mmCIF file of C-alpha atoms in Angstrom:
data_model
loop_
_atom_site.group_PDB
_atom_site.id
_atom_site.type_symbol
_atom_site.label_atom_id
_atom_site.label_comp_id
_atom_site.label_asym_id
_atom_site.label_seq_id
_atom_site.Cartn_x
_atom_site.Cartn_y
_atom_site.Cartn_z
ATOM 1 C CA MET Y 767 0.056 0.549 -0.157
ATOM 2 C CA THR Y 768 1.621 3.469 -1.186
ATOM 3 C CA GLY Y 769 0.687 6.843 1.584
ATOM 4 C CA LEU Y 770 1.833 4.233 4.459
ATOM 5 C CA HIS Y 771 2.877 6.319 7.902
ATOM 6 C CA LEU Y 772 6.459 4.918 8.779
ATOM 7 C CA ARG Y 773 7.896 5.373 13.198
ATOM 8 C CA HIS Y 774 11.095 4.189 14.771
ATOM 9 C CA TRP Y 775 12.036 3.998 17.802
ATOM 10 C CA PRO Y 776 15.616 3.072 17.760
ATOM 11 C CA GLY Y 777 17.443 1.595 19.931
ATOM 12 C CA ASP Y 778 19.551 -2.615 19.972
ATOM 13 C CA ALA Y 779 19.905 -3.352 15.857
ATOM 14 C CA ASP Y 780 20.707 -7.547 16.728
ATOM 15 C CA ARG Y 781 16.905 -6.252 18.569
ATOM 16 C CA PRO Y 782 14.659 -5.954 16.197
ATOM 17 C CA ALA Y 783 10.495 -4.610 17.479
ATOM 18 C CA LEU Y 784 7.591 -4.093 16.131
ATOM 19 C CA ALA Y 785 4.942 -2.941 17.741
ATOM 20 C CA LEU Y 786 1.448 -2.997 16.565
ATOM 21 C CA HIS Y 787 -1.350 -0.269 17.417
ATOM 22 C CA CYS Y 788 -5.171 0.143 18.438
ATOM 23 C CA MET Y 789 -8.424 1.218 16.267
ATOM 24 C CA MET Y 790 -9.152 4.652 15.897
ATOM 25 C CA GLY Y 791 -5.653 5.289 17.614
ATOM 26 C CA SER Y 792 -1.873 5.465 15.319
ATOM 27 C CA GLY Y 793 1.330 4.289 15.838
ATOM 28 C CA SER Y 794 2.773 7.328 18.022
ATOM 29 C CA SER Y 795 1.043 5.371 21.493
ATOM 30 C CA TRP Y 796 4.786 4.026 20.759
ATOM 31 C CA GLY Y 797 6.239 5.837 21.324
ATOM 32 C CA PRO Y 798 6.550 7.243 25.479
ATOM 33 C CA ILE Y 799 7.246 3.010 25.367
ATOM 34 C CA ALA Y 800 10.123 3.144 23.362
ATOM 35 C CA ALA Y 801 10.896 5.439 25.152
ATOM 36 C CA ALA Y 802 11.149 3.731 28.218
ATOM 37 C CA LEU Y 803 12.555 0.903 27.272
ATOM 38 C CA ALA Y 804 15.053 3.557 26.649
ATOM 39 C CA GLY Y 805 17.285 1.368 23.731
ATOM 40 C CA ARG Y 806 16.448 -1.943 24.499
ATOM 41 C CA VAL Y 807 15.101 -2.733 21.538
ATOM 42 C CA ASP Y 808 14.542 -0.893 16.913
ATOM 43 C CA LEU Y 809 11.515 -0.123 17.833
ATOM 44 C CA ARG Y 810 9.497 0.214 14.282
ATOM 45 C CA GLY Y 811 5.878 0.534 13.884
ATOM 46 C CA PHE Y 812 3.297 2.383 11.593
ATOM 47 C CA ASP Y 813 -0.166 4.113 11.354
ATOM 48 C CA MET Y 814 -2.476 1.427 10.088
ATOM 49 C CA PRO Y 815 -4.147 2.245 6.495
ATOM 50 C CA GLY Y 816 -7.122 5.357 7.626
ATOM 51 C CA HIS Y 817 -4.873 6.183 11.410
ATOM 52 C CA GLY Y 818 -2.993 8.352 12.414
ATOM 53 C CA ARG Y 819 -0.604 9.905 8.890
ATOM 54 C CA SER Y 820 -1.105 6.925 6.109
ATOM 55 C CA ASP Y 821 -3.712 7.576 3.536
ATOM 56 C CA ASP Y 822 -7.997 5.983 4.538
ATOM 57 C CA TRP Y 823 -7.875 2.160 4.512
ATOM 58 C CA GLN Y 824 -9.006 1.919 0.035
ATOM 59 C CA PRO Y 825 -10.504 -1.366 0.394
ATOM 60 C CA THR Y 826 -11.657 -2.601 -3.384
ATOM 61 C CA PRO Y 827 -14.206 -5.938 -4.701
ATOM 62 C CA ASP Y 828 -11.337 -9.062 -4.727
ATOM 63 C CA GLY Y 829 -8.935 -7.211 -2.438
ATOM 64 C CA PRO Y 830 -8.511 -8.498 1.612
ATOM 65 C CA ASP Y 831 -10.617 -7.877 4.646
ATOM 66 C CA TYR Y 832 -8.783 -5.046 7.120
ATOM 67 C CA HIS Y 833 -7.728 -7.267 9.883
ATOM 68 C CA THR Y 834 -6.222 -9.144 6.817
ATOM 69 C CA ALA Y 835 -4.846 -5.931 5.026
ATOM 70 C CA VAL Y 836 -2.638 -5.109 8.251
ATOM 71 C CA THR Y 837 -2.191 -9.084 8.550
ATOM 72 C CA ARG Y 838 0.467 -8.335 5.656
ATOM 73 C CA LEU Y 839 1.205 -5.484 6.030
ATOM 74 C CA ALA Y 840 2.701 -6.557 8.892
ATOM 75 C CA ALA Y 841 4.548 -9.164 8.279
ATOM 76 C CA ALA Y 842 7.270 -7.400 4.959
ATOM 77 C CA MET Y 843 8.286 -5.886 8.056
ATOM 78 C CA ILE Y 844 9.439 -9.100 9.679
ATOM 79 C CA ASP Y 845 12.461 -10.483 8.069
ATOM 80 C CA ARG Y 846 14.447 -11.861 11.333
ATOM 81 C CA PRO Y 847 12.799 -13.493 14.546
ATOM 82 C CA LEU Y 848 11.617 -9.877 16.735
ATOM 83 C CA ASP Y 849 9.990 -8.947 19.129
ATOM 84 C CA LEU Y 850 6.144 -8.905 18.348
ATOM 85 C CA ILE Y 851 3.544 -5.828 20.605
ATOM 86 C CA GLY Y 852 -0.360 -5.302 19.894
ATOM 87 C CA HIS Y 853 -2.230 -3.580 21.237
ATOM 88 C CA SER Y 854 -6.515 -4.052 21.821
ATOM 89 C CA PHE Y 855 -7.285 -4.777 17.296
ATOM 90 C CA GLY Y 856 -3.140 -4.577 17.331
ATOM 91 C CA ALA Y 857 -2.483 -7.827 19.590
ATOM 92 C CA THR Y 858 -5.252 -9.705 17.358
ATOM 93 C CA VAL Y 859 -2.854 -9.704 14.151
ATOM 94 C CA ALA Y 860 0.012 -9.945 16.488
ATOM 95 C CA LEU Y 861 -1.819 -13.339 17.792
ATOM 96 C CA ARG Y 862 -2.466 -14.358 13.814
ATOM 97 C CA ILE Y 863 1.093 -13.108 12.483
ATOM 98 C CA ALA Y 864 2.103 -15.825 15.853
ATOM 99 C CA VAL Y 865 0.309 -18.944 14.417
ATOM 100 C CA ALA Y 866 1.134 -18.045 10.751
ATOM 101 C CA ALA Y 867 5.048 -18.171 11.443
ATOM 102 C CA PRO Y 868 6.195 -19.228 14.986
ATOM 103 C CA GLU Y 869 9.230 -18.997 13.907
ATOM 104 C CA ALA Y 870 8.376 -15.525 12.838
ATOM 105 C CA VAL Y 871 9.047 -14.707 16.120
ATOM 106 C CA ARG Y 872 11.381 -14.038 19.218
ATOM 107 C CA SER Y 873 8.723 -12.775 21.816
ATOM 108 C CA LEU Y 874 4.631 -11.967 21.597
ATOM 109 C CA THR Y 875 3.465 -9.061 24.008
ATOM 110 C CA LEU Y 876 -0.645 -9.574 24.214
ATOM 111 C CA ILE Y 877 -1.884 -5.772 25.669
ATOM 112 C CA GLU Y 878 -5.777 -6.652 25.875
ATOM 113 C CA PRO Y 879 -6.656 -8.373 22.598
ATOM 114 C CA VAL Y 880 -9.725 -7.514 22.013
ATOM 115 C CA LEU Y 881 -10.623 -11.444 19.942
ATOM 116 C CA PHE Y 882 -14.174 -11.736 21.486
ATOM 117 C CA ALA Y 883 -13.931 -15.255 19.466
ATOM 118 C CA ALA Y 884 -12.371 -16.795 22.200
ATOM 119 C CA CYS Y 885 -14.701 -15.877 24.507
ATOM 120 C CA PRO Y 886 -18.049 -14.853 23.339
ATOM 121 C CA ASP Y 887 -19.469 -11.974 25.430
ATOM 122 C CA PRO Y 888 -23.339 -10.536 25.162
ATOM 123 C CA ALA Y 889 -22.445 -6.857 26.586
ATOM 124 C CA GLN Y 890 -20.404 -7.075 23.411
ATOM 125 C CA ASP Y 891 -23.056 -8.570 21.536
ATOM 126 C CA ALA Y 892 -25.545 -5.665 22.909
ATOM 127 C CA LEU Y 893 -21.886 -2.678 21.836
ATOM 128 C CA ASP Y 894 -22.029 -4.325 18.416
ATOM 129 C CA ALA Y 895 -25.837 -4.156 17.307
ATOM 130 C CA ARG Y 896 -26.549 -0.821 18.942
ATOM 131 C CA MET Y 897 -23.069 0.484 16.834
ATOM 132 C CA ALA Y 898 -24.345 -1.661 14.436
ATOM 133 C CA ALA Y 899 -28.356 -0.705 14.820
ATOM 134 C CA LEU Y 900 -26.718 3.513 14.375
ATOM 135 C CA LEU Y 901 -24.628 3.454 11.612
ATOM 136 C CA ASP Y 902 -27.986 2.435 9.858
ATOM 137 C CA GLU Y 903 -29.403 5.262 10.430
ATOM 138 C CA GLY Y 904 -25.734 6.862 9.472
ATOM 139 C CA ARG Y 905 -25.374 8.066 13.252
ATOM 140 C CA ASP Y 906 -21.599 7.321 12.914
ATOM 141 C CA ALA Y 907 -20.452 10.326 15.830
ATOM 142 C CA GLU Y 908 -23.256 7.733 17.981
ATOM 143 C CA ALA Y 909 -21.763 4.793 17.407
ATOM 144 C CA ALA Y 910 -18.281 5.830 18.139
ATOM 145 C CA ALA Y 911 -18.994 8.220 21.132
ATOM 146 C CA ALA Y 912 -19.905 4.984 21.968
ATOM 147 C CA PHE Y 913 -17.463 2.315 21.236
ATOM 148 C CA LEU Y 914 -14.533 4.570 23.154
ATOM 149 C CA SER Y 915 -17.091 5.215 25.769
ATOM 150 C CA VAL Y 916 -16.465 1.016 26.182
ATOM 151 C CA TRP Y 917 -13.028 0.494 25.193
ATOM 152 C CA GLY Y 918 -11.550 4.280 24.730
ATOM 153 C CA ALA Y 919 -12.471 7.869 26.358
ATOM 154 C CA VAL Y 920 -15.112 9.784 23.648
ATOM 155 C CA PRO Y 921 -13.859 13.357 23.410
ATOM 156 C CA PRO Y 922 -15.491 16.856 23.494
ATOM 157 C CA ARG Y 923 -15.898 16.605 19.638
ATOM 158 C CA ILE Y 924 -15.543 13.357 17.228
ATOM 159 C CA GLY Y 925 -13.920 14.484 14.274
ATOM 160 C CA ALA Y 926 -13.849 13.685 10.883
ATOM 161 C CA ALA Y 927 -10.872 11.459 11.836
ATOM 162 C CA MET Y 928 -13.256 9.264 13.816
ATOM 163 C CA LEU Y 929 -16.362 9.077 11.931
ATOM 164 C CA ARG Y 930 -13.726 6.751 8.551
ATOM 165 C CA GLN Y 931 -12.253 4.501 11.464
ATOM 166 C CA ILE Y 932 -15.404 3.933 13.145
ATOM 167 C CA ARG Y 933 -16.405 2.156 9.692
ATOM 168 C CA LEU Y 934 -13.581 0.122 9.694
ATOM 169 C CA VAL Y 935 -14.470 -0.961 13.690
ATOM 170 C CA ALA Y 936 -17.592 -2.170 12.671
ATOM 171 C CA GLY Y 937 -16.336 -4.177 9.517
ATOM 172 C CA THR Y 938 -14.110 -6.414 12.135
ATOM 173 C CA GLY Y 939 -16.973 -8.554 13.411
ATOM 174 C CA ASP Y 940 -15.323 -11.778 10.887
ATOM 175 C CA ALA Y 941 -12.119 -11.101 12.365
ATOM 176 C CA LEU Y 942 -12.674 -10.410 15.456
ATOM 177 C CA ARG Y 943 -16.347 -12.382 16.855
ATOM 178 C CA HIS Y 944 -16.264 -15.110 14.683
ATOM 179 C CA ASP Y 945 -12.351 -15.606 13.802
ATOM 180 C CA SER Y 946 -12.065 -15.321 9.758
ATOM 181 C CA ALA Y 947 -8.401 -15.673 9.515
ATOM 182 C CA ARG Y 948 -8.965 -18.575 11.902
ATOM 183 C CA ILE Y 949 -6.744 -17.690 14.599
ATOM 184 C CA LEU Y 950 -7.770 -20.266 16.952
ATOM 185 C CA ARG Y 951 -7.481 -23.382 14.700
ATOM 186 C CA GLU Y 952 -6.924 -26.206 16.846
ATOM 187 C CA GLY Y 953 -3.451 -26.719 17.002
ATOM 188 C CA GLY Y 954 -2.799 -23.084 16.631
ATOM 189 C CA LEU Y 955 -1.431 -21.300 19.049
ATOM 190 C CA GLU Y 956 -0.333 -24.975 20.814
ATOM 191 C CA GLN Y 957 2.768 -24.319 17.968
ATOM 192 C CA ILE Y 958 3.994 -20.726 19.186
ATOM 193 C CA ASP Y 959 7.319 -21.655 21.486
ATOM 194 C CA ALA Y 960 8.297 -18.294 22.099
ATOM 195 C CA PRO Y 961 7.084 -16.353 25.822
ATOM 196 C CA VAL Y 962 4.061 -15.006 25.406
ATOM 197 C CA LEU Y 963 3.152 -11.693 27.938
ATOM 198 C CA LEU Y 964 -1.130 -11.169 28.770
ATOM 199 C CA ILE Y 965 -0.818 -7.628 29.497
ATOM 200 C CA GLN Y 966 -4.873 -6.183 30.377
ATOM 201 C CA GLY Y 967 -5.846 -3.133 32.620
ATOM 202 C CA ALA Y 968 -7.750 -3.944 36.063
ATOM 203 C CA ASP Y 969 -9.983 -1.672 34.884
ATOM 204 C CA SER Y 970 -11.128 -2.795 31.384
ATOM 205 C CA PRO Y 971 -13.969 -4.623 30.515
ATOM 206 C CA PRO Y 972 -14.631 -8.072 32.021
ATOM 207 C CA VAL Y 973 -14.619 -9.665 27.815
ATOM 208 C CA ILE Y 974 -11.011 -8.478 28.174
ATOM 209 C CA ARG Y 975 -10.111 -11.260 31.547
ATOM 210 C CA GLY Y 976 -12.029 -13.936 29.407
ATOM 211 C CA ILE Y 977 -10.393 -13.576 26.737
ATOM 212 C CA ALA Y 978 -7.016 -13.637 28.267
ATOM 213 C CA ASP Y 979 -8.561 -16.932 30.212
ATOM 214 C CA ALA Y 980 -9.041 -18.873 26.597
ATOM 215 C CA LEU Y 981 -5.460 -17.165 25.770
ATOM 216 C CA ALA Y 982 -3.722 -18.239 28.038
ATOM 217 C CA ALA Y 983 -5.097 -22.018 28.070
ATOM 218 C CA ARG Y 984 -3.513 -22.765 25.525
ATOM 219 C CA LEU Y 985 -0.085 -21.481 24.693
ATOM 220 C CA PRO Y 986 2.241 -23.274 25.590
ATOM 221 C CA ASP Y 987 4.956 -20.668 28.302
ATOM 222 C CA VAL Y 988 2.683 -17.911 28.822
ATOM 223 C CA GLY Y 989 1.974 -14.789 31.385
ATOM 224 C CA ARG Y 990 -0.362 -12.837 32.979
ATOM 225 C CA ALA Y 991 0.462 -9.472 34.005
ATOM 226 C CA VAL Y 992 -2.206 -6.517 34.859
ATOM 227 C CA VAL Y 993 -1.959 -2.560 34.962
ATOM 228 C CA PRO Y 994 -3.706 -1.027 38.029
ATOM 229 C CA GLY Y 995 -5.920 1.802 37.568
ATOM 230 C CA ALA Y 996 -5.668 1.025 33.921
ATOM 231 C CA GLY Y 997 -8.106 0.349 30.878
ATOM 232 C CA HIS Y 998 -8.129 -1.057 28.498
ATOM 233 C CA MET Y 999 -6.479 1.772 26.991
ATOM 234 C CA ALA Y 1000 -3.322 1.055 29.297
ATOM 235 C CA PRO Y 1001 -0.280 2.249 26.372
ATOM 236 C CA LEU Y 1002 -1.534 5.208 26.423
ATOM 237 C CA THR Y 1003 -2.384 6.033 30.392
ATOM 238 C CA HIS Y 1004 0.451 4.290 31.871
ATOM 239 C CA PRO Y 1005 2.890 3.778 29.542
ATOM 240 C CA GLN Y 1006 5.693 3.762 32.132
ATOM 241 C CA GLN Y 1007 3.481 0.390 34.204
ATOM 242 C CA VAL Y 1008 3.606 -0.883 30.170
ATOM 243 C CA ALA Y 1009 6.787 -1.113 29.376
ATOM 244 C CA GLY Y 1010 9.185 -1.891 32.215
ATOM 245 C CA LEU Y 1011 6.311 -5.219 31.414
ATOM 246 C CA ILE Y 1012 7.554 -5.530 28.209
ATOM 247 C CA ALA Y 1013 10.716 -5.089 29.570
ATOM 248 C CA VAL Y 1014 10.010 -8.386 31.346
ATOM 249 C CA ASN Y 1015 8.674 -10.226 28.697
ATOM 250 C CA LEU Y 1016 12.288 -9.470 26.885
ATOM 251 C CA ASP Y 1017 13.777 -11.189 28.897
ATOM 252 C CA ARG Y 1018 12.547 -13.914 29.315
ATOM 253 C CA ALA Y 1019 13.331 -14.036 24.946
#
């Protein structure tokens, strides 16, 4: 894809790392974490299509869905085993890469992965239904506010970028709710031999713990961590704590 904004926080050239941000965010969210890691890894990232400084997402009738497109962009940046870090939607992309190519991952840190297929949740189903109804009625700002009230912070004004992004969020159902990428296929998680760390905020929606429980039960080498006082956006609100936990997983690899 042209118009993809790349980000780079230089560090140890022998320790490449790739970080994948959440929906309705941008790669800039990793800046404070990179600073806290103080060059331990050579960290790269990018703004997903339709986010940050990257061009808008332009789907085509015969092209991949959004989750697949982002996965391909991320995978194309991997040329040797690296430390893979993801938050929320980005964490599901990271997990998809690790399942497909476990040999490419040195360590895997998953912060609040939103792979709802791992733990179906009535509250999330209700939110998805409400958002779909609002979007069908063209009430995109209300749909964005509903989403952010659970998964982020509602800004004083819903801008044009968020109105575009909420349509992207709504289009991820097949991947996140129905596991169209088959991340949870039999034997998939079990073949990840890199150390995995699952991080969640203490104040996150309950479904996050359920997802983490389901993933942890199948991963061969997994650790769990909870960030006190944090919600779903822990990398932005508690970067020092999150960076410290990432460092622990780097040590395990």
